[in-house]
XYZ file of C-alpha atoms in Angstrom:
413
model
C -9.054 5.065 -23.311
C -7.437 2.373 -25.402
C -3.829 3.264 -24.667
C -2.121 4.108 -21.408
C -0.841 7.656 -21.398
C 2.726 7.951 -22.579
C 3.211 4.197 -22.730
C 2.380 3.324 -26.298
C -0.178 0.801 -27.490
C -1.425 -2.130 -25.446
C -2.637 -5.060 -27.512
C -4.033 -2.856 -30.266
C -6.026 -4.455 -33.048
C -9.410 -4.536 -34.606
C -10.721 -7.246 -32.318
C -11.362 -7.413 -28.623
C -12.597 -10.014 -26.215
C -15.420 -12.422 -26.780
C -17.798 -9.668 -27.894
C -15.214 -7.538 -29.714
C -14.875 -5.039 -26.856
C -11.466 -4.185 -25.412
C -10.917 -5.546 -21.922
C -10.655 -2.538 -19.594
C -7.995 -2.860 -16.878
C -7.449 -0.183 -14.242
C -4.683 0.242 -11.698
C -2.915 2.909 -9.678
C 0.828 3.369 -9.608
C 3.811 5.259 -10.914
C 5.852 5.300 -14.112
C 7.656 2.074 -13.208
C 4.406 0.215 -12.556
C 2.716 1.675 -15.607
C 5.515 0.505 -17.874
C 5.646 -3.027 -16.445
C 1.869 -3.431 -16.408
C 1.580 -2.339 -20.026
C 4.322 -4.769 -21.056
C 2.486 -7.588 -19.256
C -0.815 -6.673 -20.920
C 0.866 -6.644 -24.335
C 2.337 -10.082 -23.657
C -1.024 -11.555 -22.676
C -2.733 -9.987 -25.701
C -0.067 -11.287 -28.081
C -0.697 -14.838 -26.910
C -4.427 -14.514 -27.607
C -4.898 -13.132 -31.129
C -7.776 -10.710 -31.464
C -7.734 -9.697 -27.794
C -7.355 -5.983 -27.118
C -7.164 -3.982 -23.934
C -8.178 -0.553 -22.720
C -5.619 0.290 -20.009
C -6.718 2.825 -17.398
C -3.724 3.760 -15.207
C -4.110 6.351 -12.484
C -2.681 7.766 -9.275
C -3.800 6.772 -5.794
C -5.026 10.283 -4.964
C -7.745 10.197 -7.639
C -8.119 6.476 -8.313
C -10.908 5.685 -5.865
C -13.095 8.636 -6.771
C -12.844 7.663 -10.428
C -13.622 4.016 -9.699
C -16.626 4.912 -7.529
C -17.997 7.035 -10.360
C -17.461 4.267 -12.904
C -19.138 1.620 -10.734
C -22.070 3.885 -9.894
C -22.535 4.635 -13.608
C -22.487 0.965 -14.617
C -19.218 1.456 -16.488
C -16.748 -0.319 -14.211
C -13.522 -1.609 -15.778
C -13.438 -5.370 -16.321
C -10.307 -5.918 -14.230
C -9.748 -3.697 -11.202
C -6.651 -3.325 -9.076
C -8.109 -3.425 -5.573
C -6.819 -2.503 -2.139
C -7.723 -4.351 1.053
C -9.223 -1.161 2.469
C -11.922 -1.111 -0.212
C -12.437 -4.817 -0.919
C -15.333 -5.379 1.506
C -16.928 -2.118 0.396
C -17.208 -3.145 -3.239
C -17.890 -6.809 -2.539
C -20.793 -5.957 -0.212
C -22.428 -3.992 -3.047
C -22.276 -7.007 -5.325
C -19.855 -5.132 -7.565
C -17.192 -7.864 -7.729
C -17.259 -11.269 -9.393
C -16.636 -14.378 -7.286
C -13.289 -15.688 -8.543
C -13.432 -18.971 -6.619
C -12.684 -21.780 -9.032
C -11.755 -19.315 -11.770
C -8.241 -18.445 -10.556
C -5.820 -21.099 -9.279
C -4.406 -20.119 -5.868
C -3.249 -23.607 -4.872
C 0.433 -22.586 -4.927
C -0.016 -19.370 -2.978
C 1.950 -18.603 0.176
C -0.032 -19.721 3.224
C -2.611 -17.134 4.220
C -2.372 -15.013 1.090
C -5.194 -16.626 -0.873
C -7.528 -15.807 2.023
C -6.725 -12.095 1.777
C -9.289 -11.758 -1.010
C -12.101 -13.577 0.800
C -15.165 -11.530 1.743
C -17.986 -13.428 3.372
C -18.617 -16.407 1.071
C -16.850 -15.221 -2.099
C -13.350 -14.691 -3.412
C -13.650 -11.021 -4.271
C -9.987 -10.485 -5.070
C -6.751 -12.353 -5.761
C -3.491 -11.180 -4.237
C -1.167 -9.737 -6.863
C 1.837 -9.747 -4.572
C 2.951 -9.975 -0.975
C 4.767 -7.240 0.854
C 5.306 -5.854 4.317
C 4.912 -2.334 5.556
C 8.291 -0.925 6.499
C 10.316 2.180 7.134
C 12.483 3.304 4.233
C 15.698 5.112 5.155
C 18.087 7.185 3.079
C 21.614 6.563 4.423
C 22.946 9.620 2.566
C 20.674 11.963 4.531
C 21.851 10.364 7.783
C 25.483 10.691 6.716
C 25.105 14.335 5.700
C 23.599 15.064 9.126
C 26.306 13.118 10.942
C 23.725 10.824 12.547
C 24.071 7.050 12.764
C 21.463 4.777 11.264
C 19.193 3.259 13.915
C 19.408 -0.316 15.122
C 16.044 -1.465 13.835
C 16.065 -4.588 16.001
C 15.985 -2.620 19.263
C 14.658 0.909 18.711
C 11.564 2.315 20.377
C 9.177 5.112 19.357
C 11.074 7.452 21.681
C 14.372 6.595 19.969
C 12.729 7.026 16.575
C 11.555 10.503 17.561
C 14.963 11.488 18.951
C 16.788 10.192 15.872
C 14.468 11.958 13.432
C 14.651 15.216 15.423
C 18.444 15.076 15.431
C 18.560 14.559 11.662
C 16.176 17.503 11.138
C 18.264 19.744 13.365
C 21.536 18.870 11.629
C 20.279 18.862 8.032
C 20.059 21.736 5.535
C 16.803 23.675 5.357
C 14.191 21.689 3.477
C 15.346 18.295 4.739
C 13.703 16.440 7.605
C 14.257 13.423 9.788
C 10.934 11.756 9.007
C 8.289 12.324 6.359
C 4.755 12.964 7.587
C 3.609 9.408 8.165
C 1.255 9.945 11.106
C -1.689 10.944 8.935
C -1.465 7.485 7.318
C -4.016 5.122 8.931
C -1.708 2.176 8.267
C 0.781 3.655 10.724
C -2.036 4.078 13.249
C -2.881 0.422 12.655
C 0.758 -0.476 13.390
C 0.598 1.496 16.639
C -2.811 0.074 17.622
C -1.551 -3.490 17.166
C 1.242 -2.695 19.598
C -1.443 -1.613 22.068
C -3.097 -5.025 21.724
C -5.916 -4.152 19.338
C -6.707 -3.511 15.656
C -8.130 -0.722 13.569
C -11.139 -2.991 12.925
C -12.030 -6.243 14.652
C -13.148 -9.474 12.999
C -16.817 -8.574 13.511
C -16.333 -5.235 11.733
C -16.447 -3.085 14.859
C -13.697 -0.515 15.482
C -10.914 -1.792 17.711
C -10.131 1.657 19.086
C -11.861 4.256 21.218
C -11.433 8.023 21.424
C -8.830 7.643 24.158
C -6.527 5.521 21.981
C -6.916 7.844 18.996
C -6.149 10.816 21.257
C -2.992 9.071 22.490
C -1.897 8.387 18.917
C -2.433 12.022 17.903
C -0.468 13.156 20.951
C 2.394 10.932 19.772
C 2.222 12.664 16.382
C 2.373 16.089 18.027
C 5.379 15.108 20.119
C 7.207 14.430 16.844
C 6.077 17.777 15.471
C 7.078 19.703 18.595
C 10.590 18.233 18.508
C 11.000 18.946 14.800
C 11.149 15.266 13.852
C 8.526 15.766 11.089
C 8.065 18.769 8.785
C 5.925 21.872 9.078
C 2.211 21.188 8.477
C 2.214 22.940 5.097
C 5.070 20.699 3.913
C 3.256 17.613 5.228
C 0.106 18.490 3.294
C 2.058 19.066 0.102
C 3.990 15.824 0.521
C 0.807 13.812 1.175
C -0.678 15.028 -2.123
C 2.492 14.533 -4.162
C 3.073 11.675 -6.571
C 5.591 9.148 -5.282
C 8.404 10.461 -7.471
C 7.806 13.988 -6.101
C 7.697 12.934 -2.443
C 10.225 14.059 0.159
C 11.767 10.578 0.171
C 12.108 10.475 -3.615
C 13.692 13.924 -3.608
C 16.278 12.964 -0.982
C 14.829 15.388 1.552
C 13.728 12.899 4.218
C 15.763 10.387 6.190
C 12.857 8.082 7.071
C 9.546 7.302 5.370
C 6.756 4.751 5.752
C 5.929 2.587 2.723
C 5.112 -0.854 1.455
C 8.273 -2.872 0.858
C 7.367 -3.223 -2.820
C 7.655 0.553 -3.268
C 11.402 0.488 -2.680
C 12.110 -0.061 -6.376
C 10.188 3.013 -7.546
C 11.547 5.147 -4.695
C 15.116 4.093 -5.419
C 14.788 4.868 -9.128
C 13.179 8.229 -8.427
C 15.726 9.287 -5.804
C 18.829 7.863 -7.436
C 19.983 6.898 -3.946
C 20.591 3.446 -2.394
C 17.597 3.440 -0.049
C 17.112 0.711 2.541
C 14.206 -1.045 4.266
C 14.224 -1.188 8.060
C 11.819 -2.385 10.727
C 9.551 0.146 12.384
C 10.009 0.689 16.158
C 8.219 -1.078 18.991
C 7.037 0.007 22.416
C 9.383 -2.493 24.094
C 12.541 -2.241 22.007
C 12.120 -5.821 20.772
C 11.609 -6.351 17.045
C 9.429 -9.377 17.731
C 6.953 -7.099 19.551
C 6.335 -4.698 16.679
C 3.310 -6.711 15.424
C 4.322 -6.912 11.756
C 2.428 -8.901 9.130
C 2.445 -9.875 5.484
C 0.163 -7.651 3.444
C -1.269 -8.043 -0.018
C 0.366 -5.220 -1.921
C -2.847 -5.125 -3.936
C -5.335 -7.516 -5.485
C -6.945 -8.082 -8.846
C -10.744 -8.083 -8.827
C -13.184 -8.528 -11.707
C -16.318 -6.452 -12.121
C -19.525 -8.396 -11.577
C -20.917 -6.517 -14.587
C -18.058 -7.377 -16.923
C -19.293 -8.463 -20.344
C -16.213 -10.674 -20.621
C -15.923 -12.308 -17.199
C -14.204 -15.447 -18.525
C -11.494 -13.454 -20.294
C -11.068 -11.141 -17.293
C -10.662 -14.096 -14.925
C -8.277 -15.758 -17.391
C -6.140 -12.607 -17.365
C -6.009 -12.592 -13.556
C -5.086 -16.286 -13.470
C -2.364 -15.682 -16.069
C -1.016 -12.753 -14.079
C -0.535 -14.665 -10.824
C 0.458 -18.054 -12.260
C 2.216 -17.684 -15.607
C 6.036 -17.437 -15.572
C 5.963 -15.030 -18.528
C 4.106 -12.439 -16.486
C 6.238 -12.941 -13.389
C 9.427 -12.399 -15.401
C 8.059 -9.018 -16.505
C 6.653 -7.581 -13.274
C 9.113 -9.351 -10.921
C 8.304 -8.052 -7.407
C 7.266 -4.483 -8.213
C 3.832 -5.178 -6.693
C 5.331 -7.336 -3.977
C 6.754 -10.841 -3.957
C 4.628 -13.166 -6.095
C 1.998 -14.888 -3.954
C 2.579 -18.054 -5.991
C 5.605 -19.601 -4.299
C 6.743 -21.313 -7.508
C 6.788 -17.995 -9.331
C 8.609 -16.331 -6.429
C 11.331 -18.973 -6.688
C 11.519 -18.493 -10.469
C 12.631 -14.875 -10.216
C 15.097 -15.014 -7.327
C 18.077 -14.966 -9.691
C 16.527 -12.290 -11.927
C 16.004 -9.609 -9.297
C 18.182 -6.530 -9.426
C 19.963 -5.284 -6.314
C 16.915 -3.415 -5.031
C 14.535 -6.283 -5.740
C 16.865 -8.697 -3.966
C 16.997 -6.359 -0.973
C 13.197 -6.421 -0.764
C 13.143 -10.228 -0.903
C 15.837 -10.412 1.771
C 13.913 -8.021 4.026
C 10.765 -10.138 3.789
C 12.742 -13.288 4.580
C 14.517 -11.695 7.550
C 11.223 -10.572 9.039
C 9.290 -13.803 8.585
C 9.977 -15.026 12.124
C 8.449 -11.849 13.600
C 5.257 -11.816 11.542
C 1.817 -12.198 13.044
C -1.642 -12.658 11.589
C -2.833 -10.028 9.124
C -5.409 -7.528 10.419
C -9.059 -8.166 9.598
C -10.275 -6.493 6.409
C -12.002 -3.144 6.965
C -15.794 -3.566 6.884
C -17.996 -1.714 4.378
C -17.483 1.971 5.092
C -14.190 1.278 6.866
C -12.154 2.846 4.080
C -13.507 6.194 5.299
C -10.974 5.954 8.128
C -8.212 6.863 5.651
C -9.507 10.280 4.619
C -10.973 10.984 8.053
C -7.692 10.408 9.879
C -5.810 12.517 7.357
C -8.245 15.386 7.825
C -8.512 15.369 11.626
C -4.757 14.864 12.076
C -4.096 17.768 9.704
C -6.444 19.935 11.781
C -4.373 19.077 14.858
C -1.099 19.866 13.099
C -2.418 23.279 12.034
C -3.748 23.816 15.584
C -7.325 24.086 14.359
C -8.289 21.316 16.757
C -7.012 19.702 19.948
C -6.027 16.046 19.940
C -9.066 15.141 22.039
C -11.455 17.042 19.757
C -9.921 15.418 16.685
C -10.127 11.955 18.272
C -13.808 12.416 19.079
C -14.477 13.622 15.526
C -12.633 10.647 14.048
C -14.617 8.137 16.118
C -17.961 9.800 15.345
C -17.355 10.130 11.589
C -16.070 6.588 11.090
C -18.926 5.199 13.183
C -21.387 7.057 10.978
C -19.751 5.645 7.830
C -20.057 2.094 9.191
C -23.806 2.277 9.877
């Protein structure tokens, strides 16, 4: 595919990279990201006559299956947008090029360059920095006659009560909270507040069946009080593209996202959405165990026929002002602190709100969780499945917890 669907041409020409082949770049995202990424690719190509690209945009729901097929078939894209959940998996197979010395990370925010390190190689380079957060729609709260929460003091119990009240006072089809409990990143948030992690530094799980059971019971308490939607609505929302989600449609008061997704959600919903802190067990914001997260990373295929050009593109992306002016903070705040400073005055209202949220939360941030080990990405689909079984009453919380532990353990061996 030498053009991205619906986006026009990207660096078209008769040439290519060093061997005349287009440089294949793949990423997941939405219409906003697709447009900005294509503009950035065009800009890079224009500065290097004869270079052409084969953009391969996709959606999260199908992205990883497609990538696995491409890598297994020896046809991996040259440049791959990578997520922390899968970085160790692909690096351990020898599928990713070591970018140490090929991409300059000397101006990166402290701790962010290390996010791409797997064993002894730099398997990925952070594209942007964000923080997981709750997104709220003030209009839904106002229509329900419910006050916005104080995100510096609220607990999980107050979150549940607030979301249930919004659901009860909203028109049919609107809910207090979107179905976030099937998202393993929310379970990671909750586990950190229990003093552990989803995975430990040695790759072992940081949970046991008892903790998973407790988490699933928390989910069911939200369901029983009407704070989250019916199971069928949850399943549909989980499979929907971002612009078709309950939050984007103005049908949910609270959702769970990366801070960098606020721009796309705001454009899709047409509403002035806001970022807020998630709750804690103590009612103290400093105890919620937040962290900076790489919104995503660029990796380069170890089998790329144009590794120098691919690495040059990644270096340009994270360090060149021309690229930063295009993508701004759609994939998170630039990891390069110089580039982040460059765009402060260029951010729109939503982008500025994201930057302000990150700055306000900096004092509360802790160390980032360890990367999932090879096979650890299986926790995502496994949690979604077993939690869905609980919601549909096909399984008890204890049965689902035992299944989760057993299946993830098997994937790690």
